[in-house]
PDB file of C-alpha atoms in Angstrom:
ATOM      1  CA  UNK S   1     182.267 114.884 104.898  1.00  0.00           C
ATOM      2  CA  UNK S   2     182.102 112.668 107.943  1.00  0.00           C
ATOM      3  CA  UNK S   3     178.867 113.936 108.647  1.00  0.00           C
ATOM      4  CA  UNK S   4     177.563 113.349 105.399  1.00  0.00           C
ATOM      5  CA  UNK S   5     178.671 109.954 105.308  1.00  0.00           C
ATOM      6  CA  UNK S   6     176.825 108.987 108.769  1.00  0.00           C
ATOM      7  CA  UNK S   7     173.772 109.834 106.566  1.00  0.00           C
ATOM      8  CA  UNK S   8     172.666 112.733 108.781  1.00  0.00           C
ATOM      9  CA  UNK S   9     169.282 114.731 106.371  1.00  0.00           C
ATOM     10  CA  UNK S  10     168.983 117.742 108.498  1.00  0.00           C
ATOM     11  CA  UNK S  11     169.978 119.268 111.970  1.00  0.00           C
ATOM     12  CA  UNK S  12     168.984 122.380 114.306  1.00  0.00           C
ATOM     13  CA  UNK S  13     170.980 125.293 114.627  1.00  0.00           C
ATOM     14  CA  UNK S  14     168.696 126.892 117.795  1.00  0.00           C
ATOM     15  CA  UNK S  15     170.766 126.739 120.920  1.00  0.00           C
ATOM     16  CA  UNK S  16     172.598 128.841 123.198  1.00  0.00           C
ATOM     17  CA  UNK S  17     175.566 128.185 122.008  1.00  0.00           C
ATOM     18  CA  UNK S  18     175.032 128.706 117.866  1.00  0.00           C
ATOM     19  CA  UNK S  19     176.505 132.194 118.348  1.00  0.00           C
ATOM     20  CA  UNK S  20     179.679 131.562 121.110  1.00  0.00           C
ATOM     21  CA  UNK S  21     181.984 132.447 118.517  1.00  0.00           C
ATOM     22  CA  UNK S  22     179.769 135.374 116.178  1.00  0.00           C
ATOM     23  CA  UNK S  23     177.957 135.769 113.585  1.00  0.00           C
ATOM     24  CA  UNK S  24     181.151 134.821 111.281  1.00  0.00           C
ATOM     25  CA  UNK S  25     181.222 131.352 112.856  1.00  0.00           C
ATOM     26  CA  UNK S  26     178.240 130.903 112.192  1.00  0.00           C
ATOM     27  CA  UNK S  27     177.576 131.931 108.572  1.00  0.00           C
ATOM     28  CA  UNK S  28     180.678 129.377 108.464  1.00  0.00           C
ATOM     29  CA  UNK S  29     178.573 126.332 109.792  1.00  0.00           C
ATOM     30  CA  UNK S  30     175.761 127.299 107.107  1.00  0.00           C
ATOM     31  CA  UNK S  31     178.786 127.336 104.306  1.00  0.00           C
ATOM     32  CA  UNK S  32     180.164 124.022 105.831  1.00  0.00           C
ATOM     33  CA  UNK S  33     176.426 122.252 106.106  1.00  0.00           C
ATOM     34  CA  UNK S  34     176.101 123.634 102.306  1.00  0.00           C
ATOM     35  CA  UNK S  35     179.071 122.107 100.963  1.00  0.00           C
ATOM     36  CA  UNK S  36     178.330 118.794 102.374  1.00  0.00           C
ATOM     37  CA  UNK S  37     174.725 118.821 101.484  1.00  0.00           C
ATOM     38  CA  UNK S  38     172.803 118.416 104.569  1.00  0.00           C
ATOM     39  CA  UNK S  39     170.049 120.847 105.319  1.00  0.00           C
ATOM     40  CA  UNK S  40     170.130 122.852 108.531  1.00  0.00           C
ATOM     41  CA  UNK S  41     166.718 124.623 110.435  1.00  0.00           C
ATOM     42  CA  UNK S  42     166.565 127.146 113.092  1.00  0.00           C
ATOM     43  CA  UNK S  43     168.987 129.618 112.300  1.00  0.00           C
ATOM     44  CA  UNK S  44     169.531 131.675 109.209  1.00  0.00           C
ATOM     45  CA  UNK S  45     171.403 134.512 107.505  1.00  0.00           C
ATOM     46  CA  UNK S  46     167.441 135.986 107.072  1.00  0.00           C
ATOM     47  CA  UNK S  47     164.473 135.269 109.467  1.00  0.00           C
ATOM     48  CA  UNK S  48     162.989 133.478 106.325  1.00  0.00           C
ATOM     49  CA  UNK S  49     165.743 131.049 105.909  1.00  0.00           C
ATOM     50  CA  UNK S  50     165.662 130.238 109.857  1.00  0.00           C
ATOM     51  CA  UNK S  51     162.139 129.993 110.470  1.00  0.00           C
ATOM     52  CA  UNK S  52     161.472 127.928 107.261  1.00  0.00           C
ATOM     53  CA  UNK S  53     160.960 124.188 107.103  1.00  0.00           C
ATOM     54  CA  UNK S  54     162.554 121.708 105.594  1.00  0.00           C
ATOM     55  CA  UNK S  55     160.937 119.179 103.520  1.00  0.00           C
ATOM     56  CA  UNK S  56     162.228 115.741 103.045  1.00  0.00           C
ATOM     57  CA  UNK S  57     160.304 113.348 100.851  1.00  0.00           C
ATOM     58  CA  UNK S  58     160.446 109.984 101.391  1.00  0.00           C
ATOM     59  CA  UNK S  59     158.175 106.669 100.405  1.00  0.00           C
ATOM     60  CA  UNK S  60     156.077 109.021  99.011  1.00  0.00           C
ATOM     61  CA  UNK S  61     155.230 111.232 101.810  1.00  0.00           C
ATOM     62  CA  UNK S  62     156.501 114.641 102.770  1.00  0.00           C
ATOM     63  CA  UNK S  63     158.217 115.167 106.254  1.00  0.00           C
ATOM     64  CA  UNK S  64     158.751 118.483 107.336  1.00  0.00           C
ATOM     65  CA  UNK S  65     161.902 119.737 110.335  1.00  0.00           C
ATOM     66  CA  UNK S  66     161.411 122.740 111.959  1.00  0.00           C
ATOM     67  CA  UNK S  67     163.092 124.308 115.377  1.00  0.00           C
ATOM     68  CA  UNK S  68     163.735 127.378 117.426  1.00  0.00           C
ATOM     69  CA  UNK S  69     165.409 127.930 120.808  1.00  0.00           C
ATOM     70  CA  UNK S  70     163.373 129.204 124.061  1.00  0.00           C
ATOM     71  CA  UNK S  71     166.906 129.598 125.732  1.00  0.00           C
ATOM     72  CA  UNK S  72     169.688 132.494 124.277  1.00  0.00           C
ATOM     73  CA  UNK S  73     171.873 133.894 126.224  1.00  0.00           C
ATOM     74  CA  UNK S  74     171.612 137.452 125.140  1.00  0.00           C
ATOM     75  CA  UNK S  75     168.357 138.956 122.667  1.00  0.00           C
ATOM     76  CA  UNK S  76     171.111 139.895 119.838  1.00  0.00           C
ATOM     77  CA  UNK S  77     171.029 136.630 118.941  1.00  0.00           C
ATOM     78  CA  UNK S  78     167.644 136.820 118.110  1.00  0.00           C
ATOM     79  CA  UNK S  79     166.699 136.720 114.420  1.00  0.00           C
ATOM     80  CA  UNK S  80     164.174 139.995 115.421  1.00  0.00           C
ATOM     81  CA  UNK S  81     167.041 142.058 116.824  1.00  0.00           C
ATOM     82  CA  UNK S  82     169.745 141.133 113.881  1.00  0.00           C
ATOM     83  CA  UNK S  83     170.893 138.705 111.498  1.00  0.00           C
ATOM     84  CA  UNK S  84     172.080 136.160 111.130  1.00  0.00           C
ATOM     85  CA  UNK S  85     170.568 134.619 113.907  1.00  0.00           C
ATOM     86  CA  UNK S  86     168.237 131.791 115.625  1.00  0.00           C
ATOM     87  CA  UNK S  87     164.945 131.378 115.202  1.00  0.00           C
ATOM     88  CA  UNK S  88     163.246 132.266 118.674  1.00  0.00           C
ATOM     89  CA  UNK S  89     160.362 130.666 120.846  1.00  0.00           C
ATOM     90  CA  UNK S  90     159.933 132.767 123.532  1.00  0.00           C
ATOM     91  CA  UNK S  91     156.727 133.828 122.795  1.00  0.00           C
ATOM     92  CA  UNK S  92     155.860 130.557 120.723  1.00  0.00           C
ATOM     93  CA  UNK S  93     153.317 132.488 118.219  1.00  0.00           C
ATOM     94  CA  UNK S  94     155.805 132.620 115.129  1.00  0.00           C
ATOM     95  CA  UNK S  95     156.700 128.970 115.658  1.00  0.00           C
ATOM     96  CA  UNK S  96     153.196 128.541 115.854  1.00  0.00           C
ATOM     97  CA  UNK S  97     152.377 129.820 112.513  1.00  0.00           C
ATOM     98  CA  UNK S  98     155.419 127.933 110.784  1.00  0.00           C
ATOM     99  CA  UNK S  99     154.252 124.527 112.043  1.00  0.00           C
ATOM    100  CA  UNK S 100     150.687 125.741 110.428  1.00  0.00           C
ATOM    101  CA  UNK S 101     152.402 126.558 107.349  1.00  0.00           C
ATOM    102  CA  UNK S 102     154.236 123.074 107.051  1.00  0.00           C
ATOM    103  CA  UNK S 103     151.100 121.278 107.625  1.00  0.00           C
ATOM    104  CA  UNK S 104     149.438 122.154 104.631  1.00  0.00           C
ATOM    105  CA  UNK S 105     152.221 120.894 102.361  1.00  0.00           C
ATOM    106  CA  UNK S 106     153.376 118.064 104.558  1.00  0.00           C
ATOM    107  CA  UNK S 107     152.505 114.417 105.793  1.00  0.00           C
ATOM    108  CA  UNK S 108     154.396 114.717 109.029  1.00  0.00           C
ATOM    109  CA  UNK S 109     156.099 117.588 110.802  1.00  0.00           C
ATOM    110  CA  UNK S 110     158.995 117.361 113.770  1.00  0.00           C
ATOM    111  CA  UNK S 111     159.096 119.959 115.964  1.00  0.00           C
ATOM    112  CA  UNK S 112     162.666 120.385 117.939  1.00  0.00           C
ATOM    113  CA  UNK S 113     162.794 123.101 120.533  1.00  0.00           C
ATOM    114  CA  UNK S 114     165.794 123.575 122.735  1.00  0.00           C
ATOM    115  CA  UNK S 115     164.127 124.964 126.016  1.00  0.00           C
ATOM    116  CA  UNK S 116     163.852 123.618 129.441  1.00  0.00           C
ATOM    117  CA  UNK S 117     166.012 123.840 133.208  1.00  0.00           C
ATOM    118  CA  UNK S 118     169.522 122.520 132.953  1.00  0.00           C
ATOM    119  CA  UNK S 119     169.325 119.525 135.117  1.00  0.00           C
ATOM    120  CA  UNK S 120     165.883 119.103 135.921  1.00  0.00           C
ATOM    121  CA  UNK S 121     164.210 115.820 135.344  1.00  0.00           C
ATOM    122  CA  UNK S 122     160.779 117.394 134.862  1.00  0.00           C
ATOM    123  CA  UNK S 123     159.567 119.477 132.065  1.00  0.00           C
ATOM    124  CA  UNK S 124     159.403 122.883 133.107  1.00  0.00           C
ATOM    125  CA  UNK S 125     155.719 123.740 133.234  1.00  0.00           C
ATOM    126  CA  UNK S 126     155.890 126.394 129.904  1.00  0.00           C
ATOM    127  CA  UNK S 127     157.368 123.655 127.855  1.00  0.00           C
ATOM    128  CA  UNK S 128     154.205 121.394 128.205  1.00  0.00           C
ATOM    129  CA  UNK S 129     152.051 124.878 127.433  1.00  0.00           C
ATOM    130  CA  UNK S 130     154.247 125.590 124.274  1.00  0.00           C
ATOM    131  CA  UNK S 131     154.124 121.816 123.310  1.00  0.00           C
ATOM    132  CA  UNK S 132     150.630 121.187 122.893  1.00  0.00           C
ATOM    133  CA  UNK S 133     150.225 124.683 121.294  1.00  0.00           C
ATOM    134  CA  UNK S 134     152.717 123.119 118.686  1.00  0.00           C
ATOM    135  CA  UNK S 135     150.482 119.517 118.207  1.00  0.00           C
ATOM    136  CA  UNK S 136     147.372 121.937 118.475  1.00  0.00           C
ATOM    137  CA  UNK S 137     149.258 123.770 115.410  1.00  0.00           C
ATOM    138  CA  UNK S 138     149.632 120.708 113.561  1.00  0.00           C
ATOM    139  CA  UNK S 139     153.118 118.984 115.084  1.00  0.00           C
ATOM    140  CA  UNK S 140     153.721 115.107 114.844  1.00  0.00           C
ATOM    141  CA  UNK S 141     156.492 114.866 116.933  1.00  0.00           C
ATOM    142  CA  UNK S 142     158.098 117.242 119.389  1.00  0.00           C
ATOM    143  CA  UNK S 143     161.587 116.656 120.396  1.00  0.00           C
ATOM    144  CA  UNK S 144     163.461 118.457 122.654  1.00  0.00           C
ATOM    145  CA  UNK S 145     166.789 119.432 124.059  1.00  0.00           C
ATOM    146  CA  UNK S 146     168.952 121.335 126.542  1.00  0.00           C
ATOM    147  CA  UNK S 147     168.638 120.673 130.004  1.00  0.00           C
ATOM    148  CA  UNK S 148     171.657 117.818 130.135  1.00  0.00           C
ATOM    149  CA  UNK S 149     169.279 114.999 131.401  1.00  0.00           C
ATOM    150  CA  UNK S 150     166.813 113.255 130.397  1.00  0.00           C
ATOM    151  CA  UNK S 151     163.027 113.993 130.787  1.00  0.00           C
ATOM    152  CA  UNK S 152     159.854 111.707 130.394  1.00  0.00           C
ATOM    153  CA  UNK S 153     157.459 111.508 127.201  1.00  0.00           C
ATOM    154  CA  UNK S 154     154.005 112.704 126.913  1.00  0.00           C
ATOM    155  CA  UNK S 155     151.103 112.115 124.503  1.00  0.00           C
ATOM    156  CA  UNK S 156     148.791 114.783 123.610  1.00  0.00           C
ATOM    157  CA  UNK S 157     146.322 114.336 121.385  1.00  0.00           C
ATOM    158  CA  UNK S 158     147.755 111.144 120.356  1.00  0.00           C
ATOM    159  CA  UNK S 159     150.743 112.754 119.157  1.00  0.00           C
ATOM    160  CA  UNK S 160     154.076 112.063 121.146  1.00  0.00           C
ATOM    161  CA  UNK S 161     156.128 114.946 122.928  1.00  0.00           C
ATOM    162  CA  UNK S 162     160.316 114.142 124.056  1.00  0.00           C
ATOM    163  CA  UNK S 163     160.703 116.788 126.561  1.00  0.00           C
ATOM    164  CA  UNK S 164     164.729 115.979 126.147  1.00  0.00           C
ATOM    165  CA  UNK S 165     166.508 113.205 124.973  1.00  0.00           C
ATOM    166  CA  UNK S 166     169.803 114.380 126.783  1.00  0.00           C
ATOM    167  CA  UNK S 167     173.552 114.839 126.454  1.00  0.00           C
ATOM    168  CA  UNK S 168     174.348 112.461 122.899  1.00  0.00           C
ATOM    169  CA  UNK S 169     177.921 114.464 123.285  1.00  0.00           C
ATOM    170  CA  UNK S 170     178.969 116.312 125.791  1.00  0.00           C
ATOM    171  CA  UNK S 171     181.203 115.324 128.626  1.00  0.00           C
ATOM    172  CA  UNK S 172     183.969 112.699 128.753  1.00  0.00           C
ATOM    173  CA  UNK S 173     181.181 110.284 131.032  1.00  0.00           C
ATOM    174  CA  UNK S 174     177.251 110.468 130.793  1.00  0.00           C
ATOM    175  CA  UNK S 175     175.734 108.189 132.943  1.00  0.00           C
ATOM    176  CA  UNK S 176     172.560 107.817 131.040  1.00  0.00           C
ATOM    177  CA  UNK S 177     171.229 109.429 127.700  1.00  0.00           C
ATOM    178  CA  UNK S 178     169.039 107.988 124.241  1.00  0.00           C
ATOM    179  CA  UNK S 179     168.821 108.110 120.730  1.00  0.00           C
ATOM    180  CA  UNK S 180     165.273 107.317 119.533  1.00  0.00           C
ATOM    181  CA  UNK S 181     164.229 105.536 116.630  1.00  0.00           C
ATOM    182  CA  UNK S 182     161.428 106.744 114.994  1.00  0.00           C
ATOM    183  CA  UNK S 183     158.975 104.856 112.499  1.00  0.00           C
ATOM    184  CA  UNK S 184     156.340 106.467 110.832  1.00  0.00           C
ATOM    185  CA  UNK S 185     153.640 103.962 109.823  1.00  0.00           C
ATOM    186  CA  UNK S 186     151.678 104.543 106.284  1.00  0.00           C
ATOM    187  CA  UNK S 187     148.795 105.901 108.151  1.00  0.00           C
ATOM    188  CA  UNK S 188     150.952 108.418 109.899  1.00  0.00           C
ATOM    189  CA  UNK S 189     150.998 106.905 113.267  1.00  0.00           C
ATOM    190  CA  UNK S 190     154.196 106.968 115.239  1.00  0.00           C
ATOM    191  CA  UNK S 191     155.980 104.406 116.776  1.00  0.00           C
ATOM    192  CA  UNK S 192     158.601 105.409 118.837  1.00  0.00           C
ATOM    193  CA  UNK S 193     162.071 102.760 120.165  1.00  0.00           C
ATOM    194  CA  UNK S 194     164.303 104.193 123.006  1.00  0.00           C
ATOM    195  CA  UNK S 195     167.961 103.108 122.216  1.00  0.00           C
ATOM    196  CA  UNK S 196     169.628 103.692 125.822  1.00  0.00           C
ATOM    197  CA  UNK S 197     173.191 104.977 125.883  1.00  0.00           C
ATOM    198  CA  UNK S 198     175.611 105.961 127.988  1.00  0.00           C
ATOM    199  CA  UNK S 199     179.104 107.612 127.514  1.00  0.00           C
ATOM    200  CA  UNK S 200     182.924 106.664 129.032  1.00  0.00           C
ATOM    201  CA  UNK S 201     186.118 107.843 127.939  1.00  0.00           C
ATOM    202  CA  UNK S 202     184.168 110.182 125.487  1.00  0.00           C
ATOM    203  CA  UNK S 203     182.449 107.163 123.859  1.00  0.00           C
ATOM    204  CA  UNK S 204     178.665 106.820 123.406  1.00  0.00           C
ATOM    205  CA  UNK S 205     177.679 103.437 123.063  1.00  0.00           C
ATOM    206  CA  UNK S 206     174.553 101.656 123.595  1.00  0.00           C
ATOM    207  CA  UNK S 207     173.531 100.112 127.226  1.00  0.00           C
ATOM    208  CA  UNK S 208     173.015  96.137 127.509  1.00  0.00           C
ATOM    209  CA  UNK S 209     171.561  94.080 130.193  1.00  0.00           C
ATOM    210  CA  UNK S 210     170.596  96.011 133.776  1.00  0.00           C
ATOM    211  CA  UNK S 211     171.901  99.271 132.822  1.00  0.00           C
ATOM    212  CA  UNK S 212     169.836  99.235 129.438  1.00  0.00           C
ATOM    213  CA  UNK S 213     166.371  98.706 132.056  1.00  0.00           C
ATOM    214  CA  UNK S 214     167.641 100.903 134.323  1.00  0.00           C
ATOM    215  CA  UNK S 215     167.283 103.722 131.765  1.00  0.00           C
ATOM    216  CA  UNK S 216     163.622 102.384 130.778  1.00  0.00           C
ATOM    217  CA  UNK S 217     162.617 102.014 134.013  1.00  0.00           C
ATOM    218  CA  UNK S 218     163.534 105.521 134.715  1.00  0.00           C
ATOM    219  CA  UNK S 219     161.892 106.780 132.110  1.00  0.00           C
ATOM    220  CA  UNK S 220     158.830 105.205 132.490  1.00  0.00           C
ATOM    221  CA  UNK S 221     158.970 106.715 136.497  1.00  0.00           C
ATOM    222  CA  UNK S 222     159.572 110.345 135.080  1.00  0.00           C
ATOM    223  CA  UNK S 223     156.861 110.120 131.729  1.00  0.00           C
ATOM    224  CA  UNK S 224     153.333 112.528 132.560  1.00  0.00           C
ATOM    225  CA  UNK S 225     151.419 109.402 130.716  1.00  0.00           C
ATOM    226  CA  UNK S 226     153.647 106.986 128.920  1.00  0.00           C
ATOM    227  CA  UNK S 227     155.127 104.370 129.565  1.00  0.00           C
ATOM    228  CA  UNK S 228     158.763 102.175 128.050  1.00  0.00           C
ATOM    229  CA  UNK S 229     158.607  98.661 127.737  1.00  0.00           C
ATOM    230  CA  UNK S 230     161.292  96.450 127.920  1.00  0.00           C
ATOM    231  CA  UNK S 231     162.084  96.327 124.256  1.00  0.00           C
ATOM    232  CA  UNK S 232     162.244 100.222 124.581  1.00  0.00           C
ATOM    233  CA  UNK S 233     158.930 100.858 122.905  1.00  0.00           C
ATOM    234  CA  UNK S 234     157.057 104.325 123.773  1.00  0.00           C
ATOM    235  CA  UNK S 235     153.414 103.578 124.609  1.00  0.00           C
ATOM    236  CA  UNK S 236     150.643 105.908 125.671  1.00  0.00           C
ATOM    237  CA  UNK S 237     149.101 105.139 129.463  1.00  0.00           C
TER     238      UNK S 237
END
């Protein structure tokens, strides 16, 4: 219910930690998700269900959520090896094909991968491979998550990839992390606003004043080719 009434659509499943507590735990968070009416991507009771979009229309257009994780902690927890299960990226060809699929029926798909090095300020050199194999597939947006810190942006093809956007949640202090506000214009270009955070006491709230351009300017110094103005705007170098 609480999630439901912050107005959250849909939310990824694929991580390394989906499965901590079994494959009963987990059916339970599809159940719970159900009940409350918000659609879930990534994981599955079948490999269909996981590796499916979701489509979300809005003004008119179609928007279509996918993800899978390129970081489990054991292969079990692979849809391939049993179910349920996450939707896996190791070898990126399946995720490939989905994003293909999507396209055809959608205005705009969002790619979120959990992958990358905990800790490591720099995409690790597969996740730039597997991105542009996902905007080469048809991908508007890549987002990703899992090493704890942020990384930089980059544009391929025009299209805009978030290596990761950090810890949201995690420890009792962050000392830097984003949301992102997103805007797709009617001609399907994307604009992209960084909202920096931080977290004390276990509370996320939004950065003002030096700390806020702190967390641009480091962005900006880690992005391959993009670069974060001061009113947090993503723009392509």
């Amino acid at each position: 219910q609480w999630y439901a009434g912050m107005g959250i659509d849909v939310v990824s499943l694929a991580n390394n930690h989906a499965l901590d507590f079994g494959k009963d735990a987990l059916t339970d968070t599809f159940s719970t998700l159900d009940q409350a009416g918000i659609n879930y991507v990534g994981a599955g009771s079948s490999k269909e269900r996981a590796k499916a979009a979701i489509i979300i229309e809005k003004n008119k257009k179609k928007f279509g959520f996918l993800s899978a994780s390129r970081v489990i902690p054991v292969t079990s927890w692979n849809l391939d090896e049993g179910q349920p299960g996450l939707f896996c990226t190791y070898d990126p060809s399946q995720l490939v094909t989905e994003i293909a699929k999507a396209k055809q029926v959608c205005d705009y798909v969002v790619v979120y991968v959990h992958w990358g090095i905990e800790y490591q300020a720099k995409p690790a050199e597969y996740q730039v491979n597997m991105a542009k194999q996902y905007i080469d597939a048809g991908a508007d947006l890549v987002l990703g998550a899992h090493p704890h810190v942020l990384q930089g942006f980059e544009f391929y093809k025009g299209k805009a990839i978030v290596y990761s956007m950090g810890n949201f949640v995690f420890t009792k202090n962050i000392a830097s992390t984003m949301a992102l506000k997103v805007v797709v214009t009617p001609d399907n270009q994307t604009q992209i606003q960084v909202l920096p955070g931080k977290a004390e006491n276990a509370y996320t709230r939004l950065c003002e004043g030096t700390q806020r351009q702190e967390i641009i300017d480091y962005l900006t110094s880690i992005s391959i080719n993009a670069t974060v103005d001061a009113q947090g705007m993503v723009h392509e170098n």
